[in-house]
mmCIF file of C-alpha atoms and ligand atoms in Angstrom:
data_model
loop_
_atom_site.group_PDB
_atom_site.id
_atom_site.type_symbol
_atom_site.label_atom_id
_atom_site.label_comp_id
_atom_site.label_asym_id
_atom_site.label_seq_id
_atom_site.Cartn_x
_atom_site.Cartn_y
_atom_site.Cartn_z
ATOM 1 C CA MET A 1 0.307 -0.293 -36.681
ATOM 2 C CA ARG A 2 -1.759 -0.768 -33.778
ATOM 3 C CA ASP A 3 -5.702 -1.421 -34.167
ATOM 4 C CA HIS A 4 -6.187 1.126 -32.050
ATOM 5 C CA VAL A 5 -5.274 4.674 -30.216
ATOM 6 C CA LYS A 6 -3.369 3.875 -27.682
ATOM 7 C CA LEU A 7 -3.838 5.980 -24.988
ATOM 8 C CA PHE A 8 -0.712 7.889 -22.793
ATOM 9 C CA ILE A 9 -2.830 10.339 -20.950
ATOM 10 C CA PRO A 10 -3.092 10.682 -16.856
ATOM 11 C CA GLY A 11 -5.261 7.906 -16.518
ATOM 12 C CA PRO A 12 -7.001 5.419 -18.125
ATOM 13 C CA VAL A 13 -4.351 4.461 -19.638
ATOM 14 C CA GLU A 14 -3.640 1.137 -21.893
ATOM 15 C CA VAL A 15 -4.225 -1.942 -20.228
ATOM 16 C CA SER A 16 -2.280 -5.198 -21.731
ATOM 17 C CA PRO A 17 -3.326 -8.420 -23.734
ATOM 18 C CA ASP A 18 -2.342 -10.018 -20.963
ATOM 19 C CA THR A 19 -4.404 -8.428 -19.067
ATOM 20 C CA TYR A 20 -7.322 -8.663 -20.366
ATOM 21 C CA ALA A 21 -7.020 -12.798 -21.032
ATOM 22 C CA ALA A 22 -6.900 -12.844 -16.786
ATOM 23 C CA MET A 23 -9.872 -11.090 -17.005
ATOM 24 C CA SER A 24 -12.262 -13.257 -18.441
ATOM 25 C CA ALA A 25 -11.745 -16.488 -16.434
ATOM 26 C CA PRO A 26 -14.818 -17.772 -15.364
ATOM 27 C CA MET A 27 -17.251 -15.954 -12.823
ATOM 28 C CA VAL A 28 -17.338 -17.409 -9.384
ATOM 29 C CA GLY A 29 -20.282 -17.010 -6.869
ATOM 30 C CA HIS A 30 -18.852 -14.390 -4.518
ATOM 31 C CA ARG A 31 -20.161 -15.872 -1.199
ATOM 32 C CA GLY A 32 -18.665 -18.688 -1.837
ATOM 33 C CA LYS A 33 -14.860 -20.496 -1.584
ATOM 34 C CA GLY A 34 -14.528 -19.483 -5.003
ATOM 35 C CA PHE A 35 -14.206 -16.312 -4.184
ATOM 36 C CA GLN A 36 -12.548 -15.809 -0.734
ATOM 37 C CA ASP A 37 -9.592 -18.261 -2.298
ATOM 38 C CA LEU A 38 -9.319 -15.621 -4.966
ATOM 39 C CA TYR A 39 -9.050 -12.892 -1.967
ATOM 40 C CA ALA A 40 -6.883 -14.957 0.307
ATOM 41 C CA GLU A 41 -4.615 -15.413 -2.852
ATOM 42 C CA ILE A 42 -3.506 -11.590 -3.334
ATOM 43 C CA GLN A 43 -4.101 -9.701 0.262
ATOM 44 C CA PRO A 44 -0.958 -10.389 1.119
ATOM 45 C CA LYS A 45 0.001 -8.979 -2.587
ATOM 46 C CA LEU A 46 -1.802 -6.158 -1.687
ATOM 47 C CA GLN A 47 -0.809 -5.546 1.919
ATOM 48 C CA THR A 48 3.375 -5.442 0.755
ATOM 49 C CA LEU A 49 2.325 -2.800 -2.187
ATOM 50 C CA PHE A 50 0.505 -0.533 0.996
ATOM 51 C CA GLY A 51 3.176 -1.237 3.248
ATOM 52 C CA THR A 52 0.680 -2.469 6.163
ATOM 53 C CA LYS A 53 -0.821 -5.022 7.950
ATOM 54 C CA GLN A 54 -3.539 -3.552 8.310
ATOM 55 C CA LEU A 55 -6.848 -5.710 5.542
ATOM 56 C CA VAL A 56 -6.446 -4.163 2.067
ATOM 57 C CA TYR A 57 -9.728 -3.531 0.534
ATOM 58 C CA ILE A 58 -11.613 -4.086 -2.828
ATOM 59 C CA SER A 59 -14.313 -0.967 -3.536
ATOM 60 C CA THR A 60 -16.452 -1.927 -6.672
ATOM 61 C CA SER A 61 -16.307 1.609 -7.704
ATOM 62 C CA SER A 62 -13.790 3.863 -9.263
ATOM 63 C CA ALA A 63 -11.921 5.930 -6.804
ATOM 64 C CA TRP A 64 -14.278 9.145 -5.824
ATOM 65 C CA GLY A 65 -16.214 6.534 -3.952
ATOM 66 C CA VAL A 66 -13.703 5.491 -1.164
ATOM 67 C CA MET A 67 -12.884 9.778 -1.171
ATOM 68 C CA GLU A 68 -16.904 10.117 -0.184
ATOM 69 C CA GLY A 69 -16.502 7.203 1.825
ATOM 70 C CA SER A 70 -13.615 7.976 4.054
ATOM 71 C CA ILE A 71 -15.500 11.761 4.247
ATOM 72 C CA ARG A 72 -18.623 10.185 5.450
ATOM 73 C CA ASN A 73 -17.321 7.542 7.779
ATOM 74 C CA LEU A 74 -14.295 10.454 9.413
ATOM 75 C CA VAL A 75 -15.323 13.933 9.135
ATOM 76 C CA LYS A 76 -17.382 14.623 12.348
ATOM 77 C CA LYS A 77 -16.031 18.769 13.216
ATOM 78 C CA LYS A 78 -14.074 19.885 9.579
ATOM 79 C CA VAL A 79 -12.387 18.751 7.141
ATOM 80 C CA LEU A 80 -9.135 20.483 6.218
ATOM 81 C CA ASN A 81 -9.012 19.517 1.829
ATOM 82 C CA CYS A 82 -5.829 20.578 1.247
ATOM 83 C CA CYS A 83 -6.282 21.723 -2.726
ATOM 84 C CA CYS A 84 -3.232 22.052 -4.986
ATOM 85 C CA GLY A 85 -5.053 21.361 -8.703
ATOM 86 C CA ALA A 86 -8.539 20.065 -9.752
ATOM 87 C CA PHE A 87 -8.329 16.452 -8.105
ATOM 88 C CA SER A 88 -7.344 18.082 -4.660
ATOM 89 C CA ASP A 89 -9.717 20.500 -5.090
ATOM 90 C CA LYS A 90 -12.831 18.987 -6.098
ATOM 91 C CA TRP A 91 -12.239 17.652 -2.489
ATOM 92 C CA TYR A 92 -13.718 20.243 -1.021
ATOM 93 C CA ASP A 93 -16.738 20.171 -2.801
ATOM 94 C CA VAL A 94 -17.429 17.234 -2.248
ATOM 95 C CA SER A 95 -16.806 17.012 1.641
ATOM 96 C CA LEU A 96 -19.295 20.232 1.091
ATOM 97 C CA ARG A 97 -21.544 17.572 -0.666
ATOM 98 C CA CYS A 98 -21.832 14.979 2.213
ATOM 99 C CA GLY A 99 -22.655 18.462 4.655
ATOM 100 C CA LYS A 100 -20.040 18.594 6.414
ATOM 101 C CA GLN A 101 -17.743 21.251 8.356
ATOM 102 C CA ALA A 102 -14.725 21.810 5.426
ATOM 103 C CA GLU A 103 -12.291 24.918 4.601
ATOM 104 C CA GLU A 104 -9.345 24.809 1.841
ATOM 105 C CA LEU A 105 -6.147 25.554 2.060
ATOM 106 C CA LYS A 106 -4.738 26.769 -1.285
ATOM 107 C CA VAL A 107 -1.522 26.565 -3.721
ATOM 108 C CA GLU A 108 -1.306 27.956 -6.538
ATOM 109 C CA TRP A 109 -1.486 25.315 -8.802
ATOM 110 C CA GLY A 110 2.084 24.228 -9.876
ATOM 111 C CA GLN A 111 3.258 24.363 -5.924
ATOM 112 C CA PRO A 112 3.132 22.218 -3.463
ATOM 113 C CA ILE A 113 0.959 21.917 -0.220
ATOM 114 C CA THR A 114 3.978 22.167 2.751
ATOM 115 C CA ALA A 115 3.508 20.700 6.009
ATOM 116 C CA GLU A 116 4.365 24.328 7.456
ATOM 117 C CA LEU A 117 0.610 24.970 5.683
ATOM 118 C CA ILE A 118 -1.048 22.497 7.206
ATOM 119 C CA ASP A 119 0.529 22.535 10.566
ATOM 120 C CA ALA A 120 -0.566 26.181 11.034
ATOM 121 C CA LYS A 121 -4.134 25.346 10.054
ATOM 122 C CA LEU A 122 -4.317 22.241 12.297
ATOM 123 C CA ALA A 123 -2.789 24.539 15.018
ATOM 124 C CA THR A 124 -6.384 26.132 15.035
ATOM 125 C CA GLY A 125 -7.572 23.102 16.441
ATOM 126 C CA GLU A 126 -10.522 23.171 14.219
ATOM 127 C CA PHE A 127 -10.342 20.292 12.027
ATOM 128 C CA ASP A 128 -10.710 16.399 12.761
ATOM 129 C CA ALA A 129 -9.645 15.255 9.346
ATOM 130 C CA LEU A 130 -8.277 16.473 6.317
ATOM 131 C CA THR A 131 -7.477 15.291 2.879
ATOM 132 C CA LEU A 132 -4.312 15.764 0.845
ATOM 133 C CA VAL A 133 -3.417 14.384 -3.264
ATOM 134 C CA HIS A 134 -0.739 12.903 -3.060
ATOM 135 C CA SER A 135 0.266 13.127 -6.706
ATOM 136 C CA GLU A 136 -1.574 15.699 -8.448
ATOM 137 C CA THR A 137 -3.131 14.714 -11.675
ATOM 138 C CA SER A 138 -3.635 18.248 -13.201
ATOM 139 C CA THR A 139 -0.455 19.448 -12.457
ATOM 140 C CA GLY A 140 2.040 16.924 -11.690
ATOM 141 C CA VAL A 141 3.184 18.134 -8.410
ATOM 142 C CA LEU A 142 4.025 14.826 -5.853
ATOM 143 C CA ASN A 143 3.062 16.930 -2.193
ATOM 144 C CA PRO A 144 5.701 15.569 0.516
ATOM 145 C CA VAL A 145 4.015 13.257 1.801
ATOM 146 C CA GLU A 146 6.683 11.677 4.378
ATOM 147 C CA GLU A 147 6.957 15.998 5.769
ATOM 148 C CA ILE A 148 3.509 15.590 6.305
ATOM 149 C CA ALA A 149 2.083 12.780 7.623
ATOM 150 C CA LYS A 150 5.042 13.892 10.966
ATOM 151 C CA LEU A 151 2.035 15.419 11.599
ATOM 152 C CA LYS A 152 -0.075 13.242 13.085
ATOM 153 C CA ALA A 153 2.153 12.428 15.934
ATOM 154 C CA LYS A 154 1.302 16.358 16.623
ATOM 155 C CA TYR A 155 -2.798 15.722 15.716
ATOM 156 C CA PRO A 156 -3.257 12.798 17.250
ATOM 157 C CA ASP A 157 -6.761 13.207 16.388
ATOM 158 C CA VAL A 158 -6.619 13.961 12.945
ATOM 159 C CA MET A 159 -7.517 11.915 10.204
ATOM 160 C CA PHE A 160 -4.910 11.490 7.396
ATOM 161 C CA ILE A 161 -6.941 10.894 4.759
ATOM 162 C CA VAL A 162 -3.953 10.176 1.001
ATOM 163 C CA ASP A 163 -4.799 9.938 -1.963
ATOM 164 C CA THR A 164 -2.350 8.058 -4.120
ATOM 165 C CA VAL A 165 -4.310 7.590 -7.187
ATOM 166 C CA SER A 166 -2.038 8.726 -9.469
ATOM 167 C CA SER A 167 1.412 7.479 -7.564
ATOM 168 C CA PHE A 168 0.661 4.508 -5.922
ATOM 169 C CA THR A 169 3.535 1.750 -7.212
ATOM 170 C CA THR A 170 4.948 4.701 -9.490
ATOM 171 C CA VAL A 171 6.887 5.207 -5.887
ATOM 172 C CA PRO A 172 6.922 3.324 -2.766
ATOM 173 C CA MET A 173 4.184 4.296 -0.041
ATOM 174 C CA ASN A 174 4.478 2.319 3.523
ATOM 175 C CA PHE A 175 1.218 2.997 5.118
ATOM 176 C CA ASP A 176 1.835 2.030 8.074
ATOM 177 C CA ALA A 177 5.103 3.778 8.324
ATOM 178 C CA LEU A 178 3.696 6.398 7.145
ATOM 179 C CA GLY A 179 1.141 6.505 10.175
ATOM 180 C CA ILE A 180 -1.902 7.624 8.448
ATOM 181 C CA ASP A 181 -5.382 7.003 8.158
ATOM 182 C CA VAL A 182 -6.352 6.016 5.213
ATOM 183 C CA LEU A 183 -4.282 5.318 1.685
ATOM 184 C CA LEU A 184 -6.680 5.130 -1.220
ATOM 185 C CA THR A 185 -6.095 4.443 -5.196
ATOM 186 C CA GLY A 186 -7.775 3.013 -7.783
ATOM 187 C CA SER A 187 -7.079 1.006 -10.616
ATOM 188 C CA GLN A 188 -7.517 2.771 -13.747
ATOM 189 C CA LYS A 189 -3.777 4.601 -13.645
ATOM 190 C CA ALA A 190 -0.389 3.157 -12.731
ATOM 191 C CA PHE A 191 -2.372 -0.768 -12.014
ATOM 192 C CA ALA A 192 -2.718 -0.222 -15.396
ATOM 193 C CA MET A 193 -6.631 -2.155 -15.776
ATOM 194 C CA PRO A 194 -9.835 -0.820 -16.683
ATOM 195 C CA PRO A 195 -11.357 1.433 -14.428
ATOM 196 C CA GLY A 196 -14.058 0.478 -12.052
ATOM 197 C CA MET A 197 -12.108 -0.455 -8.883
ATOM 198 C CA GLY A 198 -10.820 1.525 -5.721
ATOM 199 C CA LEU A 199 -8.127 -0.158 -2.916
ATOM 200 C CA PHE A 200 -7.537 1.494 -0.111
ATOM 201 C CA THR A 201 -6.734 0.603 3.162
ATOM 202 C CA ALA A 202 -7.669 2.153 7.324
ATOM 203 C CA SER A 203 -5.997 2.689 10.067
ATOM 204 C CA GLU A 204 -6.869 1.490 13.774
ATOM 205 C CA ALA A 205 -8.026 4.721 14.347
ATOM 206 C CA ALA A 206 -9.987 5.209 11.447
ATOM 207 C CA TYR A 207 -11.901 2.153 12.686
ATOM 208 C CA GLU A 208 -12.713 3.625 16.265
ATOM 209 C CA ARG A 209 -13.888 7.718 14.800
ATOM 210 C CA SER A 210 -15.534 5.746 12.099
ATOM 211 C CA ALA A 211 -17.887 4.065 14.831
ATOM 212 C CA SER A 212 -18.943 7.084 16.501
ATOM 213 C CA ILE A 213 -20.254 8.256 13.327
ATOM 214 C CA LYS A 214 -23.943 7.308 12.608
ATOM 215 C CA ASP A 215 -25.077 8.326 9.230
ATOM 216 C CA ARG A 216 -21.876 6.713 6.709
ATOM 217 C CA GLY A 217 -24.064 5.057 5.049
ATOM 218 C CA TYR A 218 -23.805 1.233 3.648
ATOM 219 C CA TYR A 219 -21.439 0.889 0.216
ATOM 220 C CA PHE A 220 -18.695 2.932 1.557
ATOM 221 C CA ASP A 221 -18.744 2.070 5.346
ATOM 222 C CA PHE A 222 -15.554 0.593 6.827
ATOM 223 C CA HIS A 223 -16.820 -1.136 8.991
ATOM 224 C CA GLU A 224 -18.919 -3.435 6.134
ATOM 225 C CA PHE A 225 -15.545 -3.809 4.644
ATOM 226 C CA LYS A 226 -13.836 -5.243 7.786
ATOM 227 C CA ALA A 227 -16.235 -7.670 8.389
ATOM 228 C CA ASN A 228 -16.647 -8.954 5.211
ATOM 229 C CA GLY A 229 -12.471 -8.564 4.627
ATOM 230 C CA GLU A 230 -11.837 -10.295 7.798
ATOM 231 C CA LYS A 231 -14.047 -13.511 5.873
ATOM 232 C CA ASN A 232 -12.510 -13.300 2.588
ATOM 233 C CA MET A 233 -15.203 -11.155 1.742
ATOM 234 C CA THR A 234 -16.535 -7.843 0.327
ATOM 235 C CA PRO A 235 -19.718 -5.950 1.581
ATOM 236 C CA SER A 236 -21.856 -6.524 -2.175
ATOM 237 C CA THR A 237 -21.255 -8.092 -4.753
ATOM 238 C CA PRO A 238 -17.365 -6.921 -6.479
ATOM 239 C CA CYS A 239 -16.179 -6.609 -9.631
ATOM 240 C CA ILE A 240 -14.954 -9.625 -9.633
ATOM 241 C CA SER A 241 -13.363 -10.102 -13.839
ATOM 242 C CA LEU A 242 -10.910 -6.878 -12.371
ATOM 243 C CA ILE A 243 -9.985 -8.710 -9.243
ATOM 244 C CA TYR A 244 -9.277 -11.552 -11.487
ATOM 245 C CA GLY A 245 -7.194 -8.663 -13.306
ATOM 246 C CA LEU A 246 -5.950 -7.200 -10.079
ATOM 247 C CA ARG A 247 -4.424 -11.132 -9.477
ATOM 248 C CA HIS A 248 -2.310 -10.981 -12.890
ATOM 249 C CA GLN A 249 -0.659 -7.480 -12.893
ATOM 250 C CA LEU A 250 0.170 -8.164 -8.821
ATOM 251 C CA ASN A 251 2.338 -11.211 -10.068
ATOM 252 C CA LYS A 252 3.468 -9.247 -12.724
ATOM 253 C CA PHE A 253 4.559 -6.583 -9.834
ATOM 254 C CA PHE A 254 5.910 -9.431 -7.891
ATOM 255 C CA ALA A 255 7.582 -11.301 -10.331
ATOM 256 C CA GLU A 256 9.781 -7.747 -11.534
ATOM 257 C CA GLY A 257 10.360 -6.659 -8.205
ATOM 258 C CA LEU A 258 8.945 -3.967 -6.577
ATOM 259 C CA GLU A 259 12.316 -1.821 -6.314
ATOM 260 C CA ASN A 260 12.552 -2.495 -10.188
ATOM 261 C CA ARG A 261 9.030 -1.246 -10.675
ATOM 262 C CA TYR A 262 10.034 2.382 -8.912
ATOM 263 C CA ALA A 263 13.428 2.025 -10.691
ATOM 264 C CA ARG A 264 11.359 1.783 -13.987
ATOM 265 C CA HIS A 265 9.145 4.150 -13.755
ATOM 266 C CA ALA A 266 11.691 6.497 -12.267
ATOM 267 C CA ARG A 267 13.621 6.001 -15.537
ATOM 268 C CA LEU A 268 10.757 6.298 -17.735
ATOM 269 C CA ASN A 269 9.365 9.971 -15.853
ATOM 270 C CA ALA A 270 12.949 10.635 -16.750
ATOM 271 C CA LEU A 271 13.294 10.464 -20.245
ATOM 272 C CA VAL A 272 10.138 12.539 -20.998
ATOM 273 C CA HIS A 273 11.820 15.050 -18.789
ATOM 274 C CA ASP A 274 14.626 15.031 -20.945
ATOM 275 C CA TRP A 275 12.519 15.150 -23.642
ATOM 276 C CA VAL A 276 10.519 18.259 -22.392
ATOM 277 C CA LYS A 277 14.216 20.103 -21.415
ATOM 278 C CA ARG A 278 15.493 18.954 -24.744
ATOM 279 C CA ASN A 279 12.637 21.183 -26.948
ATOM 280 C CA GLY A 280 12.422 23.792 -24.945
ATOM 281 C CA PHE A 281 10.075 23.108 -23.043
ATOM 282 C CA GLU A 282 9.419 23.615 -19.246
ATOM 283 C CA PHE A 283 7.097 21.527 -16.472
ATOM 284 C CA PHE A 284 4.352 22.789 -14.756
ATOM 285 C CA ALA A 285 5.640 21.011 -11.255
ATOM 286 C CA ALA A 286 8.059 23.071 -9.398
ATOM 287 C CA GLU A 287 11.027 21.608 -9.007
ATOM 288 C CA GLY A 288 11.209 18.702 -6.287
ATOM 289 C CA TYR A 289 7.502 18.484 -6.505
ATOM 290 C CA ARG A 290 6.981 16.268 -9.722
ATOM 291 C CA SER A 291 5.766 12.976 -9.821
ATOM 292 C CA LYS A 292 7.396 10.095 -10.965
ATOM 293 C CA GLY A 293 3.783 8.652 -13.319
ATOM 294 C CA LEU A 294 3.450 11.641 -15.260
ATOM 295 C CA THR A 295 4.804 14.832 -16.805
ATOM 296 C CA CYS A 296 2.875 18.064 -16.665
ATOM 297 C CA VAL A 297 4.566 19.988 -19.385
ATOM 298 C CA LYS A 298 3.854 23.592 -19.206
ATOM 299 C CA ASN A 299 3.142 25.502 -22.442
ATOM 300 C CA ASN A 300 5.828 27.927 -22.203
ATOM 301 C CA LYS A 301 6.718 27.781 -26.359
ATOM 302 C CA GLU A 302 3.066 27.989 -26.641
ATOM 303 C CA ILE A 303 2.691 25.536 -29.432
ATOM 304 C CA ASP A 304 -1.024 24.558 -30.777
ATOM 305 C CA VAL A 305 -1.483 21.685 -28.398
ATOM 306 C CA ALA A 306 -5.273 20.356 -30.113
ATOM 307 C CA LYS A 307 -3.873 20.679 -33.280
ATOM 308 C CA PHE A 308 -0.014 18.385 -31.631
ATOM 309 C CA SER A 309 -2.044 15.850 -29.665
ATOM 310 C CA ASP A 310 -4.262 15.154 -32.717
ATOM 311 C CA LEU A 311 -1.266 14.822 -35.101
ATOM 312 C CA LEU A 312 -0.276 12.179 -32.518
ATOM 313 C CA LYS A 313 -3.988 10.648 -32.632
ATOM 314 C CA LYS A 314 -3.885 10.788 -36.504
ATOM 315 C CA ARG A 315 -0.161 9.817 -37.225
ATOM 316 C CA HIS A 316 0.992 7.676 -35.142
ATOM 317 C CA LYS A 317 -2.690 6.399 -33.556
ATOM 318 C CA LEU A 318 -1.029 8.202 -29.729
ATOM 319 C CA LEU A 319 -3.296 9.909 -27.264
ATOM 320 C CA ILE A 320 -2.086 12.465 -24.791
ATOM 321 C CA ASP A 321 -3.364 15.157 -22.584
ATOM 322 C CA GLY A 322 -4.267 19.028 -23.754
ATOM 323 C CA GLY A 323 -3.941 19.870 -20.295
ATOM 324 C CA TYR A 324 -6.718 19.895 -17.457
ATOM 325 C CA GLY A 325 -9.574 22.196 -16.495
ATOM 326 C CA LYS A 326 -8.306 26.024 -16.218
ATOM 327 C CA ILE A 327 -4.915 24.863 -17.868
ATOM 328 C CA LYS A 328 -6.177 22.864 -20.964
ATOM 329 C CA GLY A 329 -3.978 24.271 -23.687
ATOM 330 C CA LYS A 330 -1.655 25.984 -21.211
ATOM 331 C CA THR A 331 0.104 22.125 -20.608
ATOM 332 C CA PHE A 332 -0.049 19.549 -21.898
ATOM 333 C CA ARG A 333 0.678 15.782 -19.320
ATOM 334 C CA LEU A 334 1.951 12.648 -20.753
ATOM 335 C CA SER A 335 2.084 9.499 -18.968
ATOM 336 C CA ASN A 336 4.784 7.023 -17.816
ATOM 337 C CA MET A 337 2.048 4.855 -15.851
ATOM 338 C CA GLY A 338 1.457 1.328 -15.699
ATOM 339 C CA ASP A 339 2.796 -1.232 -18.381
ATOM 340 C CA GLU A 340 4.939 1.065 -20.534
ATOM 341 C CA THR A 341 8.779 0.139 -21.510
ATOM 342 C CA ASP A 342 11.989 1.440 -22.522
ATOM 343 C CA GLU A 343 10.894 1.004 -25.972
ATOM 344 C CA THR A 344 6.983 2.006 -26.060
ATOM 345 C CA MET A 345 8.170 5.087 -24.222
ATOM 346 C CA GLY A 346 10.720 5.278 -27.181
ATOM 347 C CA GLU A 347 8.304 5.105 -29.847
ATOM 348 C CA LEU A 348 6.296 8.157 -27.742
ATOM 349 C CA ILE A 349 8.843 9.812 -27.661
ATOM 350 C CA ALA A 350 9.599 9.450 -31.381
ATOM 351 C CA ALA A 351 5.987 10.187 -32.334
ATOM 352 C CA LEU A 352 6.414 13.740 -30.429
ATOM 353 C CA ASP A 353 9.159 14.851 -31.630
ATOM 354 C CA ASP A 354 7.551 13.489 -35.415
ATOM 355 C CA CYS A 355 4.378 15.799 -34.556
ATOM 356 C CA LEU A 356 6.938 18.537 -32.929
ATOM 357 C CA ALA A 357 8.965 19.103 -36.384
ATOM 358 C CA ALA A 358 5.032 18.582 -38.508
ATOM 359 C CA LEU A 359 3.677 22.314 -36.157
HETATM 360 C C1 PLP B 1 -7.628 9.967 -11.823
HETATM 361 C C2 PLP B 1 -7.821 10.606 -10.376
HETATM 362 C C3 PLP B 1 -9.087 10.338 -9.721
HETATM 363 C C4 PLP B 1 -9.968 9.774 -10.226
HETATM 364 O O1 PLP B 1 -10.459 9.188 -9.708
HETATM 365 P P1 PLP B 1 -11.954 7.802 -11.120
HETATM 366 O O2 PLP B 1 -11.699 7.092 -10.801
HETATM 367 O O3 PLP B 1 -12.053 9.049 -11.072
HETATM 368 O O4 PLP B 1 -12.611 8.064 -9.489
HETATM 369 C C5 PLP B 1 -8.967 10.727 -8.314
HETATM 370 N N1 PLP B 1 -7.439 11.334 -7.604
HETATM 371 C C6 PLP B 1 -6.390 11.926 -8.621
HETATM 372 C C7 PLP B 1 -5.475 12.179 -7.513
HETATM 373 C C8 PLP B 1 -6.602 11.272 -9.326
HETATM 374 O O5 PLP B 1 -5.462 11.537 -9.998
#
């Protein structure tokens, strides 16, 4: 029996012992060659992963830091917050708290945001930025980012800010081909690292917009990131131990091969989907728009979700999520992000069967 409760919640996810071990490398000074070499070593790998020639930045914050930073750096006139669940809804709140004009584009939870809906809003000419969550982690919806990004050609002055926190490295991402302005993610989801690190990249247009905005603060100033990034450094003392972990995880990703990594996430996600169907459950997310790194199961059988997850923890030392916010108990969520394998997902599924039968 394992010595700890293993996480199958959609973030943070389980961190492998080899990743923790990699993080315990001796400290270096962040203004010295040791750190610059570390940054320079991982930069090309990050660029490949993001599909960009732009610099990729490491932020010592959780993803929300970069999200707030994106609003402060890029919104001058008014931002359109595309809302389809708890995380995307929160973007609206954050925009207002940054003192920006903002408007929600709302769809029912479980439904995707479509390009047509966004097009109709942007056509008003009111907006100079939009926020989109790629994989809405509360509902398991994967929004059609490729189709939405095509609108950028029609609205070049609108900054497209995309949160890929729970989709990044589960499906391919190509920042330059999408032509969007900010792509951001965090360490504790599919990267399978401890929380505390945000990662992002930005377009030339984003730097231009940002240069014209005065009150963008210091900690998340895109121009501070750029000036330091060009020297393989970060604006302030970074989470160096997490960066050691990142170097290790990136080496694992490339040893596996990115295509194999995406295929593995699709395959493991399909195992969960099979379990859902086999047991008469339904999906909360609309068909054709489902995340590859997590599954939001609709509790159409009206089981006692709290008891179910309690049993999983007591009997198997596995933690699943009992539903987020207003859909707590009406749904539950299972993650397949990170370092999981056919074998470990098989263990989860056997445990789910065991506990479902025991309810
Ligand atoms: C987890 C998550 C976040 C939150 O990130 P923090 O690390 O808590 O800042 C934001 N957006 C999405 C889509 C997420 O899944």
